[in-house]
Every structure is written in C-alpha cells, then in structure tokens.
C-alpha positions as protocol buffer text, in pm:
chain_id: "A"
residue {
  index: 1
  type: MET
  ca { x: 2152 y: -4608 z: -2494 }
}
residue {
  index: 2
  type: LYS
  ca { x: 2336 y: -4971 z: -2434 }
}
residue {
  index: 3
  type: THR
  ca { x: 2618 y: -4840 z: -2676 }
}
residue {
  index: 4
  type: THR
  ca { x: 2645 y: -4497 z: -2523 }
}
residue {
  index: 5
  type: LEU
  ca { x: 2702 y: -4655 z: -2162 }
}
residue {
  index: 6
  type: PHE
  ca { x: 2931 y: -4909 z: -2364 }
}
residue {
  index: 7
  type: CYS
  ca { x: 3135 y: -4615 z: -2492 }
}
residue {
  index: 8
  type: VAL
  ca { x: 3101 y: -4428 z: -2179 }
}
residue {
  index: 9
  type: ALA
  ca { x: 3252 y: -4729 z: -1968 }
}
residue {
  index: 10
  type: ALA
  ca { x: 3507 y: -4803 z: -2205 }
}
residue {
  index: 11
  type: LEU
  ca { x: 3636 y: -4439 z: -2180 }
}
residue {
  index: 12
  type: LEU
  ca { x: 3684 y: -4433 z: -1846 }
}
residue {
  index: 13
  type: MET
  ca { x: 3838 y: -4792 z: -1794 }
}
residue {
  index: 14
  type: GLY
  ca { x: 4094 y: -4618 z: -2096 }
}
residue {
  index: 15
  type: ALA
  ca { x: 4132 y: -4303 z: -1865 }
}
residue {
  index: 16
  type: ALA
  ca { x: 4212 y: -4521 z: -1547 }
}
residue {
  index: 17
  type: THR
  ca { x: 4447 y: -4725 z: -1705 }
}
residue {
  index: 18
  type: PHE
  ca { x: 4632 y: -4414 z: -1862 }
}
residue {
  index: 19
  type: ALA
  ca { x: 4628 y: -4257 z: -1535 }
}
residue {
  index: 20
  type: GLN
  ca { x: 4774 y: -4573 z: -1385 }
}
residue {
  index: 21
  type: THR
  ca { x: 5042 y: -4598 z: -1642 }
}
residue {
  index: 22
  type: THR
  ca { x: 5153 y: -4247 z: -1616 }
}
residue {
  index: 23
  type: ALA
  ca { x: 5191 y: -4306 z: -1228 }
}
residue {
  index: 24
  type: GLU
  ca { x: 5394 y: -4569 z: -1314 }
}
residue {
  index: 25
  type: ALA
  ca { x: 5614 y: -4404 z: -1529 }
}
residue {
  index: 26
  type: ASP
  ca { x: 5660 y: -4140 z: -1297 }
}
residue {
  index: 27
  type: LYS
  ca { x: 5724 y: -4333 z: -1001 }
}
residue {
  index: 28
  type: ALA
  ca { x: 5985 y: -4522 z: -1250 }
}
residue {
  index: 29
  type: ALA
  ca { x: 6179 y: -4217 z: -1327 }
}
residue {
  index: 30
  type: VAL
  ca { x: 6196 y: -4074 z: -987 }
}
residue {
  index: 31
  type: ARG
  ca { x: 6361 y: -4378 z: -879 }
}
residue {
  index: 32
  type: GLN
  ca { x: 6584 y: -4355 z: -1211 }
}
residue {
  index: 33
  type: VAL
  ca { x: 6708 y: -4015 z: -1128 }
}
residue {
  index: 34
  type: LEU
  ca { x: 6784 y: -4110 z: -759 }
}
residue {
  index: 35
  type: GLU
  ca { x: 7000 y: -4454 z: -875 }
}
residue {
  index: 36
  type: THR
  ca { x: 7164 y: -4195 z: -1141 }
}
residue {
  index: 37
  type: GLU
  ca { x: 7259 y: -3969 z: -900 }
}
residue {
  index: 38
  type: THR
  ca { x: 7407 y: -4223 z: -668 }
}
residue {
  index: 39
  type: ASN
  ca { x: 7573 y: -4409 z: -951 }
}
residue {
  index: 40
  type: THR
  ca { x: 7747 y: -4102 z: -1076 }
}
residue {
  index: 41
  type: TYR
  ca { x: 7837 y: -4000 z: -734 }
}
residue {
  index: 42
  type: LEU
  ca { x: 8036 y: -4355 z: -680 }
}
residue {
  index: 43
  type: SER
  ca { x: 8194 y: -4306 z: -1010 }
}
residue {
  index: 44
  type: ALA
  ca { x: 8289 y: -3966 z: -989 }
}
residue {
  index: 45
  type: ASN
  ca { x: 8086 y: -3845 z: -1297 }
}
residue {
  index: 46
  type: PRO
  ca { x: 7948 y: -3476 z: -1141 }
}
residue {
  index: 47
  type: THR
  ca { x: 7820 y: -3330 z: -1484 }
}
residue {
  index: 48
  type: LEU
  ca { x: 7609 y: -3647 z: -1491 }
}
residue {
  index: 49
  type: MET
  ca { x: 7515 y: -3604 z: -1094 }
}
residue {
  index: 50
  type: LEU
  ca { x: 7440 y: -3252 z: -1103 }
}
residue {
  index: 51
  type: ALA
  ca { x: 7230 y: -3278 z: -1407 }
}
residue {
  index: 52
  type: GLN
  ca { x: 7006 y: -3486 z: -1170 }
}
residue {
  index: 53
  type: TRP
  ca { x: 6951 y: -3197 z: -920 }
}
residue {
  index: 54
  type: SER
  ca { x: 6726 y: -2889 z: -946 }
}
residue {
  index: 55
  type: ASP
  ca { x: 6938 y: -2564 z: -975 }
}
residue {
  index: 56
  type: LYS
  ca { x: 6636 y: -2343 z: -817 }
}
residue {
  index: 57
  type: PRO
  ca { x: 6715 y: -2090 z: -568 }
}
residue {
  index: 58
  type: TYR
  ca { x: 6536 y: -2296 z: -287 }
}
residue {
  index: 59
  type: ALA
  ca { x: 6705 y: -2658 z: -359 }
}
residue {
  index: 60
  type: GLU
  ca { x: 6864 y: -2758 z: -41 }
}
residue {
  index: 61
  type: ARG
  ca { x: 7093 y: -3037 z: 107 }
}
residue {
  index: 62
  type: GLN
  ca { x: 7038 y: -3166 z: 472 }
}
residue {
  index: 63
  type: HIS
  ca { x: 7315 y: -3350 z: 654 }
}
residue {
  index: 64
  type: ALA
  ca { x: 7480 y: -3396 z: 986 }
}
residue {
  index: 65
  type: ASN
  ca { x: 7808 y: -3402 z: 829 }
}
residue {
  index: 66
  type: LEU
  ca { x: 7768 y: -3028 z: 750 }
}
residue {
  index: 67
  type: VAL
  ca { x: 7756 y: -2951 z: 1090 }
}
residue {
  index: 68
  type: PRO
  ca { x: 8137 y: -2914 z: 1186 }
}
residue {
  index: 69
  type: ILE
  ca { x: 8234 y: -2755 z: 876 }
}
residue {
  index: 70
  type: LEU
  ca { x: 7913 y: -2518 z: 852 }
}
residue {
  index: 71
  type: LYS
  ca { x: 7747 y: -2533 z: 1202 }
}
residue {
  index: 72
  type: VAL
  ca { x: 7427 y: -2595 z: 1054 }
}
residue {
  index: 73
  type: PRO
  ca { x: 7339 y: -2937 z: 893 }
}
residue {
  index: 74
  type: TYR
  ca { x: 7202 y: -2784 z: 586 }
}
residue {
  index: 75
  type: LEU
  ca { x: 7311 y: -2603 z: 250 }
}
residue {
  index: 76
  type: LYS
  ca { x: 7022 y: -2401 z: 21 }
}
residue {
  index: 77
  type: GLY
  ca { x: 7033 y: -2074 z: -186 }
}
residue {
  index: 78
  type: PRO
  ca { x: 7309 y: -1886 z: -261 }
}
residue {
  index: 79
  type: THR
  ca { x: 7553 y: -2123 z: -44 }
}
residue {
  index: 80
  type: LEU
  ca { x: 7478 y: -2449 z: -181 }
}
residue {
  index: 81
  type: LYS
  ca { x: 7604 y: -2407 z: -521 }
}
residue {
  index: 82
  type: PRO
  ca { x: 7985 y: -2274 z: -425 }
}
residue {
  index: 83
  type: ILE
  ca { x: 8019 y: -2563 z: -168 }
}
residue {
  index: 84
  type: THR
  ca { x: 7870 y: -2827 z: -408 }
}
residue {
  index: 85
  type: GLU
  ca { x: 8116 y: -2714 z: -660 }
}
residue {
  index: 86
  type: THR
  ca { x: 8451 y: -2749 z: -435 }
}
residue {
  index: 87
  type: HIS
  ca { x: 8293 y: -3088 z: -297 }
}
residue {
  index: 88
  type: ILE
  ca { x: 8254 y: -3222 z: -636 }
}
residue {
  index: 89
  type: LYS
  ca { x: 8612 y: -3158 z: -750 }
}
residue {
  index: 90
  type: GLY
  ca { x: 8754 y: -3366 z: -499 }
}
residue {
  index: 91
  type: LEU
  ca { x: 8529 y: -3688 z: -615 }
}
residue {
  index: 92
  type: LYS
  ca { x: 8726 y: -3980 z: -692 }
}
residue {
  index: 93
  type: PRO
  ca { x: 8596 y: -4289 z: -822 }
}
residue {
  index: 94
  type: SER
  ca { x: 8468 y: -4560 z: -544 }
}
residue {
  index: 95
  type: THR
  ca { x: 8466 y: -4897 z: -519 }
}
residue {
  index: 96
  type: HIS
  ca { x: 8186 y: -4947 z: -313 }
}
residue {
  index: 97
  type: THR
  ca { x: 7825 y: -4988 z: -408 }
}
residue {
  index: 98
  type: ARG
  ca { x: 7499 y: -4933 z: -246 }
}
residue {
  index: 99
  type: ARG
  ca { x: 7187 y: -5101 z: -170 }
}
residue {
  index: 100
  type: ILE
  ca { x: 6858 y: -4953 z: -111 }
}
residue {
  index: 101
  type: THR
  ca { x: 6585 y: -5080 z: 101 }
}
residue {
  index: 102
  type: ASP
  ca { x: 6262 y: -4963 z: 262 }
}
residue {
  index: 103
  type: TYR
  ca { x: 6193 y: -4769 z: -56 }
}
residue {
  index: 104
  type: GLU
  ca { x: 5853 y: -4569 z: -114 }
}
residue {
  index: 105
  type: SER
  ca { x: 5779 y: -4296 z: -339 }
}
residue {
  index: 106
  type: HIS
  ca { x: 5481 y: -4105 z: -384 }
}
residue {
  index: 107
  type: ILE
  ca { x: 5375 y: -3828 z: -681 }
}
residue {
  index: 108
  type: SER
  ca { x: 5145 y: -3574 z: -629 }
}
residue {
  index: 109
  type: GLY
  ca { x: 5104 y: -3355 z: -943 }
}
residue {
  index: 110
  type: ASP
  ca { x: 5474 y: -3198 z: -1030 }
}
residue {
  index: 111
  type: MET
  ca { x: 5595 y: -3293 z: -679 }
}
residue {
  index: 112
  type: ALA
  ca { x: 5730 y: -3645 z: -558 }
}
residue {
  index: 113
  type: TRP
  ca { x: 5907 y: -3747 z: -236 }
}
residue {
  index: 114
  type: ALA
  ca { x: 6075 y: -4081 z: -171 }
}
residue {
  index: 115
  type: THR
  ca { x: 6214 y: -4213 z: 121 }
}
residue {
  index: 116
  type: TYR
  ca { x: 6474 y: -4513 z: 169 }
}
residue {
  index: 117
  type: THR
  ca { x: 6764 y: -4651 z: 363 }
}
residue {
  index: 118
  type: GLN
  ca { x: 7084 y: -4671 z: 159 }
}
residue {
  index: 119
  type: GLU
  ca { x: 7362 y: -4864 z: 294 }
}
residue {
  index: 120
  type: GLU
  ca { x: 7732 y: -4848 z: 173 }
}
residue {
  index: 121
  type: LEU
  ca { x: 7928 y: -5168 z: 73 }
}
residue {
  index: 122
  type: ASN
  ca { x: 8278 y: -5195 z: 65 }
}
residue {
  index: 123
  type: GLU
  ca { x: 8443 y: -5444 z: -166 }
}
residue {
  index: 124
  type: ALA
  ca { x: 8390 y: -5750 z: 45 }
}
residue {
  index: 125
  type: ARG
  ca { x: 8010 y: -5658 z: 64 }
}
residue {
  index: 126
  type: THR
  ca { x: 8037 y: -5547 z: 388 }
}
residue {
  index: 127
  type: VAL
  ca { x: 7802 y: -5268 z: 522 }
}
residue {
  index: 128
  type: VAL
  ca { x: 8018 y: -4958 z: 606 }
}
residue {
  index: 129
  type: GLY
  ca { x: 7773 y: -4700 z: 613 }
}
residue {
  index: 130
  type: LYS
  ca { x: 7411 y: -4684 z: 670 }
}
residue {
  index: 131
  type: GLU
  ca { x: 7159 y: -4384 z: 638 }
}
residue {
  index: 132
  type: ARG
  ca { x: 6778 y: -4276 z: 608 }
}
residue {
  index: 133
  type: SER
  ca { x: 6743 y: -4081 z: 261 }
}
residue {
  index: 134
  type: LEU
  ca { x: 6449 y: -3812 z: 195 }
}
residue {
  index: 135
  type: ARG
  ca { x: 6448 y: -3689 z: -139 }
}
residue {
  index: 136
  type: ILE
  ca { x: 6180 y: -3425 z: -252 }
}
residue {
  index: 137
  type: LEU
  ca { x: 6186 y: -3360 z: -621 }
}
residue {
  index: 138
  type: GLU
  ca { x: 5994 y: -3175 z: -922 }
}
residue {
  index: 139
  type: ARG
  ca { x: 5912 y: -3219 z: -1259 }
}
residue {
  index: 140
  type: GLU
  ca { x: 6083 y: -2978 z: -1461 }
}
residue {
  index: 141
  type: ALA
  ca { x: 6095 y: -2935 z: -1850 }
}
residue {
  index: 142
  type: ASP
  ca { x: 6333 y: -3185 z: -1903 }
}
residue {
  index: 143
  type: GLY
  ca { x: 6213 y: -3408 z: -1616 }
}
residue {
  index: 144
  type: TRP
  ca { x: 6221 y: -3473 z: -1253 }
}
residue {
  index: 145
  type: LYS
  ca { x: 6477 y: -3313 z: -1071 }
}
residue {
  index: 146
  type: ILE
  ca { x: 6622 y: -3347 z: -684 }
}
residue {
  index: 147
  type: ALA
  ca { x: 6517 y: -3028 z: -493 }
}
residue {
  index: 148
  type: VAL
  ca { x: 6550 y: -3134 z: -124 }
}
residue {
  index: 149
  type: MET
  ca { x: 6796 y: -3414 z: -4 }
}
residue {
  index: 150
  type: SER
  ca { x: 6775 y: -3536 z: 376 }
}
residue {
  index: 151
  type: LEU
  ca { x: 7021 y: -3760 z: 507 }
}
residue {
  index: 152
  type: HIS
  ca { x: 7022 y: -3912 z: 866 }
}
residue {
  index: 153
  type: PRO
  ca { x: 7332 y: -4139 z: 949 }
}
residue {
  index: 154
  type: MET
  ca { x: 7162 y: -4435 z: 1087 }
}
residue {
  index: 155
  type: ASN
  ca { x: 7536 y: -4595 z: 1236 }
}
C-alpha cells in the first residue's frame, strides 16, 4: 500500500512539474514572438515580422494612428492585409530601440494575452514614444502567432 501511495504521489508531482515546465516554456515562447515582432519591425525585416502574425481572417490591429487614414482605429479581415503590405514596403531600418516594462502574460490552452508598456528610445537613449500594448496570441501549428494587437499612445 505504501508503495502504491508513493508511486501515485510521484506521478502527481511529475505531472505538476511537467505542467509548470510547459507553462513556463509557453510564456517564454509568447515573449519571444513579441520581441521578435518588435525587433524585426525596427530592423525592417517584413518577412520575419509578418511570420509572427496570424493570417486568420479575424486577425486585428488597433491603433489611434489609423483614425486619420481610415476614420476608424482598427484594421481587420480583408482590409488588414493590403494596408499592412503597403505599410511594410515603406519600412526602413531604425536606430531606435524599444524598452518593455510592466510585462504580464497569461496562457489558457491555445490562447495567450500579454500586456506591457513599450517605450521607444532614440540614439541618445531618450524616450521619444510610449504606448500601452495588448497582444492576443493563438497557438498555431507552427507556434504562437499574434492575432490581435491593440496599441494605446501614452504621450
């Protein structure tokens, strides 16, 4: 009986450790997608940048900067792809960097969300832009992909 209880306890502890390790790996993978997306935007690598995004028809981008152009603060579905393609054609490498603070993420099955504050720093390391970001990601066959981006300027 003691041997059976020990084996059950060992199995349960092993399962809990595996679940914790998997959750930590998922959180690290989500953070890596977000950092890769930002870094490839700054280095003007549209192919790798777009590889971080879901191409599902419900993918959405939200930003106040879209209002003057589109009269609405978001893009999704059929309007997203052509405007994104036009935007990335004009990307040029930037000497600016980004700093992420206030980062928090949560994973539930094949969905994840992350919130954080992102500051843009110029060459002198002076903050020239600041925004709050919400990203919703989905686990797809080839890894985590950003399905929704919502940016809110803070300056």
